[in-house]
Structure formats: C-alpha cells, structure tokens
C-alpha cells in the first residue's frame, strides 16, 4: 500500500445528526458533490462489507459487570468471526472492562445500545506496537480498540468506548493539570516538550495500515491520549461518532480524529469535544517524515 504523500481527498466535519445506516441518510440533493463522490468511492464494491453472521462475545466468556477483565474473551469472539470468514461480534448490555483488542478483517465489532467497552487502567494490558506519534515512527502502547493491517473492518453501533483516561491524564500532568506528573519534572529540567513522547498514554481507537474501514455511530469518552488515530490507511469512513473527553478531568493531548499520511478519508456527522485539535491532518515531521513519505 503506497504512501507517497498525504492526500486528504476529503476530511469533513459536519456537526449534524447521527446517521443510522452505513451510507448517509441525508437526501442526495443536500450533499455536496465532494461528499457524493466520496460516498461513491466508499459504497461501491465491497467497502466494509461484512458477512451476515453473529458471534456473541458473552458466549466466549465476556461478562459485562465492569470488573471482570474481558480482553481474552472479546478477542476470542473476534478471532472466531474472522476464522469463519467474517461476521458481527455482539454483546449483551453491560460494561466490559478490557485491555487492547484487535479487530480483524471482515469483522464488525458492534457495540449496541447499553454496551460499554471500558479501558482497564493498567499499562501492561496494552502491548507496544509500531505506530507514528507526533510525526515520528516509534513503538507505542496499543489502543483500547485496534485495526492493524486489516481490510473490510467495522466498529459500529450506538454503544460507548470509555477510555477511562484520568489514570493517564494524571500520569502526564497531575490533578489539577500542570501540578504534578511527568509534566512538572520535565518542566524543571527545561525539556517540557519531551514529556509528549516519554509519557506513553493509551489511545481509544487506532486504524493502522488498513483499508476499507467504517467507524460508525458510537460514542467515545475520556480517551487517555488521542481518541481516533488513522495512520497509513485508506478508504476510512468515520460517520456519526461522538467524542467527549472533558468528563471527570482535563485530558491532555486528547485529540479527536488524528489522520496521518492516509488517503480517501471521510469524516462526517460527528460531534467532538476534546482538549486539543478536534481534527488533525499531518504527514510526518522533519527528517523522519521525509524518510517515510
């Protein structure tokens, strides 16, 4: 998958009502020609097309009691769906505590109403993976929900992804903000900029080196770091997603949707409230960015 340069064919934020079907419900006459052209790219062929079969995470041992660690059970359901050629992974209503999970090709991780996947506040549950942070390639903790080198994948539904981020916010700069954490130590040494790289925090959703991915209708709360990170990917549609990162604290660097060196990205019908860029488009930084791009 070549990534010669960042080509933001469209990165649109339309603050309006959420849609309920994969393609926007607004009448064609109300859409711009650009949006219509992009939907033509996404919704022809097999974009994020998922086989019609269901896999219940609860059947694999997932328990929505907010205390049981469900990483393995959820991953088993995803892997079973993938091995069967694809399908939808579903949950009974509840709060599912989890570490990093990885959505596979042809799988829809479907979070229905009343379903929350909540990040466990334990760094050991997020293995480091290759990624790009602030324009530089490096390893970084996996996100709560990851799409890594996959095709035709979805994260959908009216449920919630809870980043449970205050653990990482306080690690960065204490409570209240700028009163402690690594921020104060690095500020005293006049290397405040370095804390952004050295304080490794967990993102909510990562799409990395993937294509034909749909992120639709869910809500994200309290991301520990960037909320949705799209890197080296193409044909990603983010539709009807709500982001709320000012709940229970002040999350540093909790960008909404961070797009790096990707193409054919459509963001629409989203409502974002965070403590950094709501939308961010980048293509690497300095020599490392030139090396890659």
Tab-separated table of C-alpha atoms in Angstrom:
chain	number	residue	atom	x	y	z
A	1	UNK	CA	0.000	0.000	0.000
A	2	UNK	CA	1.969	3.094	-1.149
A	3	UNK	CA	2.003	6.267	0.925
A	4	UNK	CA	3.990	8.758	-1.157
A	5	UNK	CA	2.229	11.774	0.352
A	6	UNK	CA	-0.800	12.774	2.370
A	7	UNK	CA	-3.777	13.168	0.043
A	8	UNK	CA	-6.747	14.466	2.046
A	9	UNK	CA	-9.303	13.953	-0.736
A	10	UNK	CA	-11.798	14.988	1.926
A	11	UNK	CA	-11.703	15.299	5.667
A	12	UNK	CA	-15.051	16.805	6.539
A	13	UNK	CA	-16.634	17.638	9.879
A	14	UNK	CA	-20.371	18.198	9.557
A	15	UNK	CA	-21.865	18.856	13.000
A	16	UNK	CA	-25.300	17.395	12.467
A	17	UNK	CA	-27.425	14.437	13.462
A	18	UNK	CA	-26.038	10.934	13.513
A	19	UNK	CA	-26.956	8.585	10.695
A	20	UNK	CA	-28.381	5.133	11.214
A	21	UNK	CA	-27.334	3.349	8.023
A	22	UNK	CA	-23.864	2.784	6.511
A	23	UNK	CA	-24.481	5.454	3.880
A	24	UNK	CA	-25.554	8.927	4.983
A	25	UNK	CA	-29.340	9.319	5.230
A	26	UNK	CA	-29.382	12.942	4.065
A	27	UNK	CA	-31.152	13.440	0.721
A	28	UNK	CA	-28.726	13.443	-2.188
A	29	UNK	CA	-29.756	17.000	-3.063
A	30	UNK	CA	-28.450	18.219	0.338
A	31	UNK	CA	-24.967	16.712	-0.072
A	32	UNK	CA	-22.067	18.453	-1.736
A	33	UNK	CA	-20.640	16.998	-4.918
A	34	UNK	CA	-17.474	16.152	-2.974
A	35	UNK	CA	-19.369	14.092	-0.392
A	36	UNK	CA	-21.348	12.336	-3.126
A	37	UNK	CA	-18.135	11.497	-4.963
A	38	UNK	CA	-16.539	10.141	-1.795
A	39	UNK	CA	-19.553	8.031	-0.936
A	40	UNK	CA	-19.242	6.672	-4.451
A	41	UNK	CA	-15.705	5.581	-3.578
A	42	UNK	CA	-16.751	4.001	-0.296
A	43	UNK	CA	-20.061	2.415	-1.192
A	44	UNK	CA	-19.259	0.684	-4.430
A	45	UNK	CA	-17.734	-2.755	-4.433
A	46	UNK	CA	-17.091	-4.343	-1.052
A	47	UNK	CA	-16.234	-1.419	1.229
A	48	UNK	CA	-16.563	-2.664	4.819
A	49	UNK	CA	-18.888	-5.426	3.641
A	50	UNK	CA	-19.404	-7.899	6.494
A	51	UNK	CA	-20.905	-11.416	6.242
A	52	UNK	CA	-24.322	-11.755	7.882
A	53	UNK	CA	-23.492	-13.971	10.853
A	54	UNK	CA	-23.329	-13.156	14.546
A	55	UNK	CA	-20.857	-14.085	17.288
A	56	UNK	CA	-21.797	-13.275	20.892
A	57	UNK	CA	-18.801	-12.225	22.974
A	58	UNK	CA	-20.710	-13.447	26.034
A	59	UNK	CA	-20.642	-16.977	24.606
A	60	UNK	CA	-16.843	-16.778	24.766
A	61	UNK	CA	-16.828	-15.734	28.420
A	62	UNK	CA	-17.267	-11.953	28.291
A	63	UNK	CA	-19.024	-10.558	31.375
A	64	UNK	CA	-20.387	-7.015	31.443
A	65	UNK	CA	-20.063	-6.404	35.181
A	66	UNK	CA	-17.462	-3.570	34.951
A	67	UNK	CA	-14.879	-5.559	36.961
A	68	UNK	CA	-14.127	-8.795	35.056
A	69	UNK	CA	-11.225	-8.408	32.615
A	70	UNK	CA	-12.646	-9.385	29.224
A	71	UNK	CA	-9.711	-8.882	26.851
A	72	UNK	CA	-9.243	-12.569	26.064
A	73	UNK	CA	-12.968	-13.349	25.734
A	74	UNK	CA	-13.630	-10.452	23.350
A	75	UNK	CA	-10.555	-11.330	21.281
A	76	UNK	CA	-11.674	-14.956	21.061
A	77	UNK	CA	-15.035	-13.840	19.650
A	78	UNK	CA	-13.305	-11.589	17.104
A	79	UNK	CA	-10.899	-14.347	16.091
A	80	UNK	CA	-13.754	-16.841	15.718
A	81	UNK	CA	-15.658	-14.453	13.457
A	82	UNK	CA	-12.556	-13.854	11.361
A	83	UNK	CA	-11.820	-17.594	11.072
A	84	UNK	CA	-15.396	-18.203	9.902
A	85	UNK	CA	-14.972	-15.730	7.040
A	86	UNK	CA	-16.253	-12.729	8.962
A	87	UNK	CA	-19.277	-11.582	10.904
A	88	UNK	CA	-20.585	-9.317	13.626
A	89	UNK	CA	-19.322	-9.560	17.217
A	90	UNK	CA	-22.124	-8.532	19.585
A	91	UNK	CA	-22.575	-8.049	23.336
A	92	UNK	CA	-25.315	-8.213	25.912
A	93	UNK	CA	-25.807	-4.785	27.565
A	94	UNK	CA	-23.202	-4.092	30.234
A	95	UNK	CA	-19.820	-2.537	30.973
A	96	UNK	CA	-16.952	-4.674	29.685
A	97	UNK	CA	-13.534	-3.966	31.188
A	98	UNK	CA	-10.796	-4.699	28.659
A	99	UNK	CA	-7.220	-4.204	27.583
A	100	UNK	CA	-6.147	-3.921	23.951
A	101	UNK	CA	-8.321	-5.795	21.462
A	102	UNK	CA	-7.697	-6.169	17.729
A	103	UNK	CA	-10.491	-6.150	15.156
A	104	UNK	CA	-9.727	-8.421	12.194
A	105	UNK	CA	-10.620	-8.284	8.509
A	106	UNK	CA	-14.297	-8.851	7.664
A	107	UNK	CA	-15.348	-8.364	11.293
A	108	UNK	CA	-17.781	-5.787	12.703
A	109	UNK	CA	-17.213	-5.065	16.387
A	110	UNK	CA	-20.773	-3.988	17.107
A	111	UNK	CA	-21.484	-2.053	20.296
A	112	UNK	CA	-25.240	-1.929	20.695
A	113	UNK	CA	-27.149	0.444	22.953
A	114	UNK	CA	-26.286	-0.171	26.591
A	115	UNK	CA	-22.886	-1.677	25.744
A	116	UNK	CA	-19.683	-0.031	27.010
A	117	UNK	CA	-16.131	-1.244	26.490
A	118	UNK	CA	-14.044	0.377	29.219
A	119	UNK	CA	-10.235	0.557	29.258
A	120	UNK	CA	-8.516	-1.103	32.183
A	121	UNK	CA	-6.100	1.298	33.893
A	122	UNK	CA	-3.076	-0.976	33.603
A	123	UNK	CA	-0.253	-0.211	31.145
A	124	UNK	CA	0.727	-3.885	30.931
A	125	UNK	CA	-2.562	-4.655	29.139
A	126	UNK	CA	-1.581	-2.575	26.079
A	127	UNK	CA	1.407	-4.169	24.299
A	128	UNK	CA	3.558	-1.781	22.322
A	129	UNK	CA	3.083	-1.791	18.559
A	130	UNK	CA	4.664	0.115	15.647
A	131	UNK	CA	2.922	3.423	15.030
A	132	UNK	CA	3.565	7.104	14.404
A	133	UNK	CA	3.350	9.645	17.224
A	134	UNK	CA	3.553	13.395	16.591
A	135	UNK	CA	5.080	12.757	13.185
A	136	UNK	CA	7.738	10.192	14.172
A	137	UNK	CA	7.681	6.423	13.766
A	138	UNK	CA	8.102	4.630	17.090
A	139	UNK	CA	6.531	1.945	19.229
A	140	UNK	CA	3.660	2.970	21.488
A	141	UNK	CA	1.064	1.182	23.595
A	142	UNK	CA	-1.732	-0.356	21.559
A	143	UNK	CA	-5.076	1.387	21.725
A	144	UNK	CA	-8.103	0.017	23.527
A	145	UNK	CA	-9.553	-0.980	20.123
A	146	UNK	CA	-7.209	-1.548	17.174
A	147	UNK	CA	-7.490	-2.258	13.454
A	148	UNK	CA	-3.912	-3.193	12.491
A	149	UNK	CA	-3.090	-4.162	8.892
A	150	UNK	CA	-6.628	-5.327	8.138
A	151	UNK	CA	-9.238	-4.787	5.424
A	152	UNK	CA	-13.034	-4.529	5.425
A	153	UNK	CA	-13.462	-3.981	9.162
A	154	UNK	CA	-16.032	-2.074	11.209
A	155	UNK	CA	-16.565	-0.657	14.660
A	156	UNK	CA	-20.226	0.298	14.864
A	157	UNK	CA	-23.311	0.738	16.999
A	158	UNK	CA	-24.839	3.155	19.500
A	159	UNK	CA	-22.703	1.933	22.387
A	160	UNK	CA	-19.721	3.531	24.114
A	161	UNK	CA	-15.947	3.214	24.163
A	162	UNK	CA	-14.763	4.519	27.543
A	163	UNK	CA	-11.053	5.329	27.533
A	164	UNK	CA	-11.092	5.654	31.351
A	165	UNK	CA	-8.356	8.175	30.738
A	166	UNK	CA	-7.824	10.025	34.015
A	167	UNK	CA	-5.203	7.449	35.017
A	168	UNK	CA	-3.066	8.589	32.053
A	169	UNK	CA	-4.002	12.273	32.355
A	170	UNK	CA	-2.700	12.364	35.935
A	171	UNK	CA	0.413	10.442	34.908
A	172	UNK	CA	1.083	13.206	32.378
A	173	UNK	CA	0.425	16.354	34.466
A	174	UNK	CA	-1.224	15.543	37.760
A	175	UNK	CA	-4.511	16.788	39.182
A	176	UNK	CA	-5.192	19.668	38.884
A	177	UNK	CA	-3.471	19.988	35.476
A	178	UNK	CA	0.195	21.069	35.483
A	179	UNK	CA	0.501	20.415	39.218
A	180	UNK	CA	2.421	17.142	39.062
A	181	UNK	CA	3.112	14.083	36.968
A	182	UNK	CA	5.891	13.960	34.391
A	183	UNK	CA	4.978	17.482	33.253
A	184	UNK	CA	6.399	19.151	36.385
A	185	UNK	CA	9.569	17.046	36.415
A	186	UNK	CA	10.318	17.763	32.748
A	187	UNK	CA	9.418	21.452	33.106
A	188	UNK	CA	12.012	21.831	35.861
A	189	UNK	CA	14.626	20.327	33.525
A	190	UNK	CA	13.559	22.665	30.685
A	191	UNK	CA	12.608	19.728	28.450
A	192	UNK	CA	8.825	20.057	28.728
A	193	UNK	CA	8.437	19.084	25.047
A	194	UNK	CA	9.891	15.611	25.719
A	195	UNK	CA	7.074	14.556	28.033
A	196	UNK	CA	4.772	14.270	24.990
A	197	UNK	CA	6.924	11.364	23.787
A	198	UNK	CA	8.071	9.857	27.071
A	199	UNK	CA	4.690	9.731	28.804
A	200	UNK	CA	3.108	6.869	26.911
A	201	UNK	CA	-0.667	7.016	27.094
A	202	UNK	CA	-3.371	4.790	25.629
A	203	UNK	CA	-5.465	5.894	22.652
A	204	UNK	CA	-9.091	4.842	22.242
A	205	UNK	CA	-9.163	3.658	18.601
A	206	UNK	CA	-6.299	3.086	16.148
A	207	UNK	CA	-6.555	2.234	12.449
A	208	UNK	CA	-3.064	1.460	11.116
A	209	UNK	CA	-2.037	0.327	7.623
A	210	UNK	CA	-5.620	-0.735	6.943
A	211	UNK	CA	-8.204	-0.120	4.238
A	212	UNK	CA	-11.978	-0.115	3.799
A	213	UNK	CA	-12.767	0.606	7.440
A	214	UNK	CA	-16.033	2.007	8.810
A	215	UNK	CA	-16.253	3.687	12.237
A	216	UNK	CA	-19.900	4.493	12.830
A	217	UNK	CA	-22.347	5.824	15.430
A	218	UNK	CA	-20.511	5.006	18.678
A	219	UNK	CA	-19.522	7.425	21.449
A	220	UNK	CA	-16.005	7.744	22.863
A	221	UNK	CA	-15.431	9.109	26.373
A	222	UNK	CA	-12.285	10.095	28.297
A	223	UNK	CA	-9.584	8.913	25.910
A	224	UNK	CA	-6.208	8.598	27.621
A	225	UNK	CA	-4.464	10.168	24.624
A	226	UNK	CA	-5.579	10.742	21.017
A	227	UNK	CA	-9.103	9.488	20.528
A	228	UNK	CA	-9.179	8.110	16.965
A	229	UNK	CA	-5.835	7.692	15.177
A	230	UNK	CA	-5.784	6.915	11.429
A	231	UNK	CA	-2.274	6.200	10.103
A	232	UNK	CA	-1.011	4.875	6.748
A	233	UNK	CA	-4.566	3.863	5.858
A	234	UNK	CA	-7.010	4.418	3.020
A	235	UNK	CA	-10.750	4.452	2.464
A	236	UNK	CA	-11.770	5.059	6.069
A	237	UNK	CA	-15.235	6.475	6.794
A	238	UNK	CA	-15.903	7.996	10.230
A	239	UNK	CA	-19.627	8.703	10.436
A	240	UNK	CA	-21.840	9.815	13.318
A	241	UNK	CA	-19.199	9.408	16.025
A	242	UNK	CA	-19.458	11.434	19.250
A	243	UNK	CA	-16.316	12.253	21.270
A	244	UNK	CA	-16.410	13.630	24.830
A	245	UNK	CA	-13.035	13.994	26.533
A	246	UNK	CA	-13.852	16.700	29.108
A	247	UNK	CA	-15.535	14.353	31.557
A	248	UNK	CA	-14.102	13.927	35.041
A	249	UNK	CA	-10.960	15.920	34.336
A	250	UNK	CA	-8.903	17.710	31.723
A	251	UNK	CA	-7.279	15.289	29.284
A	252	UNK	CA	-4.004	16.484	27.727
A	253	UNK	CA	-3.467	15.844	24.003
A	254	UNK	CA	-6.847	14.149	23.712
A	255	UNK	CA	-7.215	14.998	20.020
A	256	UNK	CA	-10.459	13.986	18.361
A	257	UNK	CA	-9.567	12.440	14.990
A	258	UNK	CA	-5.867	12.389	14.105
A	259	UNK	CA	-5.109	11.499	10.472
A	260	UNK	CA	-1.514	10.860	9.389
A	261	UNK	CA	-0.296	10.001	5.868
A	262	UNK	CA	-3.586	8.474	4.771
A	263	UNK	CA	-5.884	8.955	1.800
A	264	UNK	CA	-9.574	8.816	0.939
A	265	UNK	CA	-10.701	9.659	4.459
A	266	UNK	CA	-14.274	10.886	5.000
A	267	UNK	CA	-15.317	12.277	8.391
A	268	UNK	CA	-18.924	13.451	8.649
A	269	UNK	CA	-21.828	13.886	11.056
A	270	UNK	CA	-19.513	13.868	14.084
A	271	UNK	CA	-19.707	15.844	17.346
A	272	UNK	CA	-16.328	16.315	19.039
A	273	UNK	CA	-15.334	17.935	22.344
A	274	UNK	CA	-11.717	17.441	23.376
A	275	UNK	CA	-8.694	19.327	24.721
A	276	UNK	CA	-6.604	19.568	21.587
A	277	UNK	CA	-7.339	19.528	17.860
A	278	UNK	CA	-10.801	18.205	17.090
A	279	UNK	CA	-9.482	17.270	13.649
A	280	UNK	CA	-5.793	16.962	12.815
A	281	UNK	CA	-4.167	16.203	9.437
A	282	UNK	CA	-0.442	15.506	9.213
A	283	UNK	CA	2.200	13.767	7.113
A	284	UNK	CA	5.183	13.212	9.361
A	285	UNK	CA	7.745	15.588	10.811
A	286	UNK	CA	11.286	16.645	9.912
A	287	UNK	CA	13.738	14.073	8.551
A	288	UNK	CA	11.698	11.097	9.725
A	289	UNK	CA	8.645	12.372	7.879
A	290	UNK	CA	10.682	12.853	4.702
A	291	UNK	CA	12.182	9.384	5.090
A	292	UNK	CA	8.751	7.779	5.153
A	293	UNK	CA	6.889	9.990	2.697
